[in-house]
C-alpha cells in the first residue's frame, strides 16, 4: 500500500475514531464496582507473548500512530507518544489533545528516559518499529506489542483496547 493511500486511510480512521470518542469512553460501572474494575489486572496476548496490565489504564505511552488514534478514540489521552521524524505529534489531533501529550521521540529513535519519567501504567508499540527495545520498555511498564503498524489496524485497535482495559469500547468502535 503506498504512503498516500495509507495516510488517507489513517486520517479517515482517526476522524471516525475521534467522532466516536465521547461515546466510547462511557461505562455503566459506578461506585465501588468501578474502582474494583480499575484495580483488576488483565492478561493481554500480544506479539511478544503475554502482558499483565492494569484493568483500566490512564497513564499510557503510545509508540505508533494507530495506537495514538486508538487511545484518543477510546477516551484516553496518552501521557506520552512517539512523534514523526521531525519531532511532531500528528497534526490531525485536536490542539488541546496534542498539548496534553508529551513527545517521547520518533518511533524509530525513542527517548527511553522521557518514557521512564512519565511513569506509564502501560506502553503500546509495534514489533516492526520497537521490537528490539521490548525488554527495555517492559522494564519500565507492562508493554504490549502488535506485529505491525497500519496494515492490521483493526487487530491493533483490539489489542490496544485490551491493553488500555477498554476491550468492549474497542469492539464498539469497530462495529
PDB file of C-alpha atoms in Angstrom:
ATOM      1  CA  UNK A   1       0.000   0.000   0.000  1.00  0.00           C
ATOM      2  CA  UNK A   2       1.517   3.328  -0.974  1.00  0.00           C
ATOM      3  CA  UNK A   3       2.144   6.023   1.616  1.00  0.00           C
ATOM      4  CA  UNK A   4      -0.529   8.396   0.267  1.00  0.00           C
ATOM      5  CA  UNK A   5      -3.281   5.779   0.464  1.00  0.00           C
ATOM      6  CA  UNK A   6      -2.077   4.672   3.879  1.00  0.00           C
ATOM      7  CA  UNK A   7      -2.105   8.282   5.133  1.00  0.00           C
ATOM      8  CA  UNK A   8      -5.642   8.869   3.797  1.00  0.00           C
ATOM      9  CA  UNK A   9      -6.868   5.651   5.455  1.00  0.00           C
ATOM     10  CA  UNK A  10      -5.246   6.756   8.708  1.00  0.00           C
ATOM     11  CA  UNK A  11      -6.949  10.147   8.515  1.00  0.00           C
ATOM     12  CA  UNK A  12     -10.329   8.545   7.771  1.00  0.00           C
ATOM     13  CA  UNK A  13      -9.933   6.091  10.666  1.00  0.00           C
ATOM     14  CA  UNK A  14      -8.826   8.811  13.037  1.00  0.00           C
ATOM     15  CA  UNK A  15     -11.746  11.031  12.099  1.00  0.00           C
ATOM     16  CA  UNK A  16     -14.149   8.163  12.706  1.00  0.00           C
ATOM     17  CA  UNK A  17     -12.450   7.248  15.967  1.00  0.00           C
ATOM     18  CA  UNK A  18     -12.435  10.831  17.232  1.00  0.00           C
ATOM     19  CA  UNK A  19     -16.111  11.211  16.373  1.00  0.00           C
ATOM     20  CA  UNK A  20     -16.897   8.086  18.401  1.00  0.00           C
ATOM     21  CA  UNK A  21     -14.675   9.016  21.373  1.00  0.00           C
ATOM     22  CA  UNK A  22     -17.339  10.715  23.515  1.00  0.00           C
ATOM     23  CA  UNK A  23     -19.493   7.576  23.362  1.00  0.00           C
ATOM     24  CA  UNK A  24     -16.682   5.026  23.528  1.00  0.00           C
ATOM     25  CA  UNK A  25     -15.419   6.193  26.898  1.00  0.00           C
ATOM     26  CA  UNK A  26     -18.791   5.687  28.573  1.00  0.00           C
ATOM     27  CA  UNK A  27     -19.287   2.927  31.099  1.00  0.00           C
ATOM     28  CA  UNK A  28     -22.216   1.586  33.047  1.00  0.00           C
ATOM     29  CA  UNK A  29     -19.994   0.828  36.032  1.00  0.00           C
ATOM     30  CA  UNK A  30     -20.371   3.155  39.007  1.00  0.00           C
ATOM     31  CA  UNK A  31     -19.244   3.406  42.590  1.00  0.00           C
ATOM     32  CA  UNK A  32     -17.236   0.653  44.232  1.00  0.00           C
ATOM     33  CA  UNK A  33     -17.578  -1.757  41.302  1.00  0.00           C
ATOM     34  CA  UNK A  34     -15.839   0.749  39.020  1.00  0.00           C
ATOM     35  CA  UNK A  35     -12.915   1.126  41.432  1.00  0.00           C
ATOM     36  CA  UNK A  36     -12.678  -2.640  41.622  1.00  0.00           C
ATOM     37  CA  UNK A  37     -12.551  -2.880  37.801  1.00  0.00           C
ATOM     38  CA  UNK A  38      -9.831  -0.217  37.607  1.00  0.00           C
ATOM     39  CA  UNK A  39      -7.647  -2.121  40.049  1.00  0.00           C
ATOM     40  CA  UNK A  40      -8.062  -5.509  38.325  1.00  0.00           C
ATOM     41  CA  UNK A  41      -5.153  -6.922  36.369  1.00  0.00           C
ATOM     42  CA  UNK A  42      -5.755  -8.123  32.821  1.00  0.00           C
ATOM     43  CA  UNK A  43      -3.756 -10.611  30.769  1.00  0.00           C
ATOM     44  CA  UNK A  44      -3.181  -9.425  27.180  1.00  0.00           C
ATOM     45  CA  UNK A  45      -1.815 -11.744  24.489  1.00  0.00           C
ATOM     46  CA  UNK A  46       0.379  -9.842  22.031  1.00  0.00           C
ATOM     47  CA  UNK A  47       3.218 -10.250  19.525  1.00  0.00           C
ATOM     48  CA  UNK A  48       5.850 -10.747  22.275  1.00  0.00           C
ATOM     49  CA  UNK A  49       3.814 -13.104  24.452  1.00  0.00           C
ATOM     50  CA  UNK A  50       1.575 -12.009  27.307  1.00  0.00           C
ATOM     51  CA  UNK A  51       1.463  -8.904  29.458  1.00  0.00           C
ATOM     52  CA  UNK A  52      -0.319  -8.216  32.727  1.00  0.00           C
ATOM     53  CA  UNK A  53      -1.791  -4.713  32.548  1.00  0.00           C
ATOM     54  CA  UNK A  54      -3.990  -2.644  34.882  1.00  0.00           C
ATOM     55  CA  UNK A  55      -7.731  -3.165  34.454  1.00  0.00           C
ATOM     56  CA  UNK A  56      -8.214   0.357  33.136  1.00  0.00           C
ATOM     57  CA  UNK A  57      -5.065   2.286  32.277  1.00  0.00           C
ATOM     58  CA  UNK A  58      -4.972   6.066  32.308  1.00  0.00           C
ATOM     59  CA  UNK A  59      -1.205   6.732  32.018  1.00  0.00           C
ATOM     60  CA  UNK A  60      -0.264   5.173  28.722  1.00  0.00           C
ATOM     61  CA  UNK A  61       2.554   5.717  26.269  1.00  0.00           C
ATOM     62  CA  UNK A  62       1.768   5.057  22.616  1.00  0.00           C
ATOM     63  CA  UNK A  63       4.570   4.405  20.163  1.00  0.00           C
ATOM     64  CA  UNK A  64       2.690   4.196  16.846  1.00  0.00           C
ATOM     65  CA  UNK A  65       0.234   6.474  15.041  1.00  0.00           C
ATOM     66  CA  UNK A  66      -2.513   3.864  15.138  1.00  0.00           C
ATOM     67  CA  UNK A  67      -2.099   3.370  18.901  1.00  0.00           C
ATOM     68  CA  UNK A  68      -2.365   7.150  19.436  1.00  0.00           C
ATOM     69  CA  UNK A  69      -5.556   7.120  17.358  1.00  0.00           C
ATOM     70  CA  UNK A  70      -6.994   4.150  19.254  1.00  0.00           C
ATOM     71  CA  UNK A  71      -6.199   5.698  22.643  1.00  0.00           C
ATOM     72  CA  UNK A  72      -7.848   9.025  21.823  1.00  0.00           C
ATOM     73  CA  UNK A  73     -10.854   7.308  20.273  1.00  0.00           C
ATOM     74  CA  UNK A  74     -11.214   5.203  23.425  1.00  0.00           C
ATOM     75  CA  UNK A  75     -11.240   8.317  25.587  1.00  0.00           C
ATOM     76  CA  UNK A  76      -7.644   8.225  26.829  1.00  0.00           C
ATOM     77  CA  UNK A  77      -5.163  10.979  26.047  1.00  0.00           C
ATOM     78  CA  UNK A  78      -1.740   9.320  26.142  1.00  0.00           C
ATOM     79  CA  UNK A  79       0.706  10.660  28.707  1.00  0.00           C
ATOM     80  CA  UNK A  80       3.354  10.276  26.026  1.00  0.00           C
ATOM     81  CA  UNK A  81       3.572   9.354  22.364  1.00  0.00           C
ATOM     82  CA  UNK A  82       6.142   8.878  19.653  1.00  0.00           C
ATOM     83  CA  UNK A  83       6.455  11.569  17.039  1.00  0.00           C
ATOM     84  CA  UNK A  84       7.147  11.781  13.339  1.00  0.00           C
ATOM     85  CA  UNK A  85      10.783  12.040  12.249  1.00  0.00           C
ATOM     86  CA  UNK A  86      10.551  15.836  12.555  1.00  0.00           C
ATOM     87  CA  UNK A  87       9.502  15.591  16.212  1.00  0.00           C
ATOM     88  CA  UNK A  88       5.827  16.448  15.704  1.00  0.00           C
ATOM     89  CA  UNK A  89       2.719  14.724  17.012  1.00  0.00           C
ATOM     90  CA  UNK A  90       0.022  14.061  14.393  1.00  0.00           C
ATOM     91  CA  UNK A  91      -1.395  17.399  13.229  1.00  0.00           C
ATOM     92  CA  UNK A  92      -4.889  15.935  12.802  1.00  0.00           C
ATOM     93  CA  UNK A  93      -5.261  15.542  16.567  1.00  0.00           C
ATOM     94  CA  UNK A  94      -7.145  18.390  18.248  1.00  0.00           C
ATOM     95  CA  UNK A  95      -4.804  21.063  19.639  1.00  0.00           C
ATOM     96  CA  UNK A  96      -5.993  20.521  23.236  1.00  0.00           C
ATOM     97  CA  UNK A  97      -5.139  16.798  22.930  1.00  0.00           C
ATOM     98  CA  UNK A  98      -1.695  17.471  21.405  1.00  0.00           C
ATOM     99  CA  UNK A  99      -0.880  19.885  24.263  1.00  0.00           C
ATOM    100  CA  UNK A 100      -1.524  17.144  26.846  1.00  0.00           C
ATOM    101  CA  UNK A 101       0.745  14.539  25.194  1.00  0.00           C
ATOM    102  CA  UNK A 102       4.480  14.551  25.963  1.00  0.00           C
ATOM    103  CA  UNK A 103       6.609  13.602  22.933  1.00  0.00           C
ATOM    104  CA  UNK A 104       8.973  10.652  23.530  1.00  0.00           C
ATOM    105  CA  UNK A 105      10.939  10.898  20.291  1.00  0.00           C
ATOM    106  CA  UNK A 106      10.435   9.393  16.858  1.00  0.00           C
ATOM    107  CA  UNK A 107       9.117   5.819  16.756  1.00  0.00           C
ATOM    108  CA  UNK A 108      12.468   4.571  15.447  1.00  0.00           C
ATOM    109  CA  UNK A 109      14.600   6.528  17.966  1.00  0.00           C
ATOM    110  CA  UNK A 110      12.777   6.643  21.302  1.00  0.00           C
ATOM    111  CA  UNK A 111      13.847   8.737  24.261  1.00  0.00           C
ATOM    112  CA  UNK A 112      13.764   5.984  26.887  1.00  0.00           C
ATOM    113  CA  UNK A 113      14.475   8.442  29.737  1.00  0.00           C
ATOM    114  CA  UNK A 114      11.450  10.543  28.702  1.00  0.00           C
ATOM    115  CA  UNK A 115       9.243   7.436  28.689  1.00  0.00           C
ATOM    116  CA  UNK A 116      10.506   6.453  32.135  1.00  0.00           C
ATOM    117  CA  UNK A 117       9.818   9.949  33.550  1.00  0.00           C
ATOM    118  CA  UNK A 118       6.168   9.633  32.501  1.00  0.00           C
ATOM    119  CA  UNK A 119       5.757   6.632  34.856  1.00  0.00           C
ATOM    120  CA  UNK A 120       3.326   4.865  32.477  1.00  0.00           C
ATOM    121  CA  UNK A 121       0.947   2.105  33.517  1.00  0.00           C
ATOM    122  CA  UNK A 122       1.259   0.516  30.075  1.00  0.00           C
ATOM    123  CA  UNK A 123       3.250   1.050  26.889  1.00  0.00           C
ATOM    124  CA  UNK A 124       1.987   0.017  23.447  1.00  0.00           C
ATOM    125  CA  UNK A 125       4.197  -0.322  20.399  1.00  0.00           C
ATOM    126  CA  UNK A 126       4.881  -2.489  17.383  1.00  0.00           C
ATOM    127  CA  UNK A 127       7.396  -5.224  16.675  1.00  0.00           C
ATOM    128  CA  UNK A 128       8.064  -3.571  13.339  1.00  0.00           C
ATOM    129  CA  UNK A 129       9.450  -0.386  14.946  1.00  0.00           C
ATOM    130  CA  UNK A 130      10.227  -1.061  18.611  1.00  0.00           C
ATOM    131  CA  UNK A 131      10.636  -4.847  18.777  1.00  0.00           C
ATOM    132  CA  UNK A 132      14.334  -4.639  19.627  1.00  0.00           C
ATOM    133  CA  UNK A 133      13.518  -2.319  22.563  1.00  0.00           C
ATOM    134  CA  UNK A 134      10.829  -4.562  24.058  1.00  0.00           C
ATOM    135  CA  UNK A 135      12.893  -5.699  27.049  1.00  0.00           C
ATOM    136  CA  UNK A 136      13.884  -2.143  27.948  1.00  0.00           C
ATOM    137  CA  UNK A 137      10.319  -0.857  27.570  1.00  0.00           C
ATOM    138  CA  UNK A 138       8.866  -3.787  29.520  1.00  0.00           C
ATOM    139  CA  UNK A 139      11.139  -2.987  32.477  1.00  0.00           C
ATOM    140  CA  UNK A 140       9.560   0.484  32.608  1.00  0.00           C
ATOM    141  CA  UNK A 141       5.935  -0.707  32.387  1.00  0.00           C
ATOM    142  CA  UNK A 142       3.977  -3.659  31.006  1.00  0.00           C
ATOM    143  CA  UNK A 143       4.488  -3.415  27.253  1.00  0.00           C
ATOM    144  CA  UNK A 144       2.100  -4.684  24.594  1.00  0.00           C
ATOM    145  CA  UNK A 145       3.392  -5.117  21.039  1.00  0.00           C
ATOM    146  CA  UNK A 146       1.427  -5.513  17.832  1.00  0.00           C
ATOM    147  CA  UNK A 147       3.007  -7.166  14.793  1.00  0.00           C
ATOM    148  CA  UNK A 148       2.992  -4.077  12.594  1.00  0.00           C
ATOM    149  CA  UNK A 149       1.525  -0.627  12.253  1.00  0.00           C
ATOM    150  CA  UNK A 150      -1.261   0.384   9.907  1.00  0.00           C
ATOM    151  CA  UNK A 151      -1.721  -2.779   7.852  1.00  0.00           C
ATOM    152  CA  UNK A 152      -3.713  -4.596  10.557  1.00  0.00           C
ATOM    153  CA  UNK A 153      -5.322  -1.566  12.171  1.00  0.00           C
ATOM    154  CA  UNK A 154      -8.458  -3.467  13.205  1.00  0.00           C
ATOM    155  CA  UNK A 155      -6.420  -6.139  15.004  1.00  0.00           C
ATOM    156  CA  UNK A 156      -4.186  -3.435  16.503  1.00  0.00           C
ATOM    157  CA  UNK A 157      -7.219  -1.476  17.747  1.00  0.00           C
ATOM    158  CA  UNK A 158      -8.483  -4.600  19.523  1.00  0.00           C
ATOM    159  CA  UNK A 159      -5.085  -5.281  21.115  1.00  0.00           C
ATOM    160  CA  UNK A 160      -4.725  -1.626  22.141  1.00  0.00           C
ATOM    161  CA  UNK A 161      -8.255  -1.709  23.599  1.00  0.00           C
ATOM    162  CA  UNK A 162      -7.278  -4.728  25.693  1.00  0.00           C
ATOM    163  CA  UNK A 163      -4.020  -3.063  26.795  1.00  0.00           C
ATOM    164  CA  UNK A 164      -5.943   0.036  27.934  1.00  0.00           C
ATOM    165  CA  UNK A 165      -8.657  -2.036  29.678  1.00  0.00           C
ATOM    166  CA  UNK A 166     -11.272  -0.929  27.140  1.00  0.00           C
ATOM    167  CA  UNK A 167     -11.973  -4.115  25.180  1.00  0.00           C
ATOM    168  CA  UNK A 168     -15.721  -3.552  24.876  1.00  0.00           C
ATOM    169  CA  UNK A 169     -15.235   0.057  23.824  1.00  0.00           C
ATOM    170  CA  UNK A 170     -12.798  -1.038  21.101  1.00  0.00           C
ATOM    171  CA  UNK A 171     -15.358  -3.506  19.756  1.00  0.00           C
ATOM    172  CA  UNK A 172     -17.961  -0.727  19.622  1.00  0.00           C
ATOM    173  CA  UNK A 173     -15.549   1.409  17.590  1.00  0.00           C
ATOM    174  CA  UNK A 174     -15.012  -1.400  15.112  1.00  0.00           C
ATOM    175  CA  UNK A 175     -18.700  -2.124  14.526  1.00  0.00           C
TER     176      UNK A 175
END
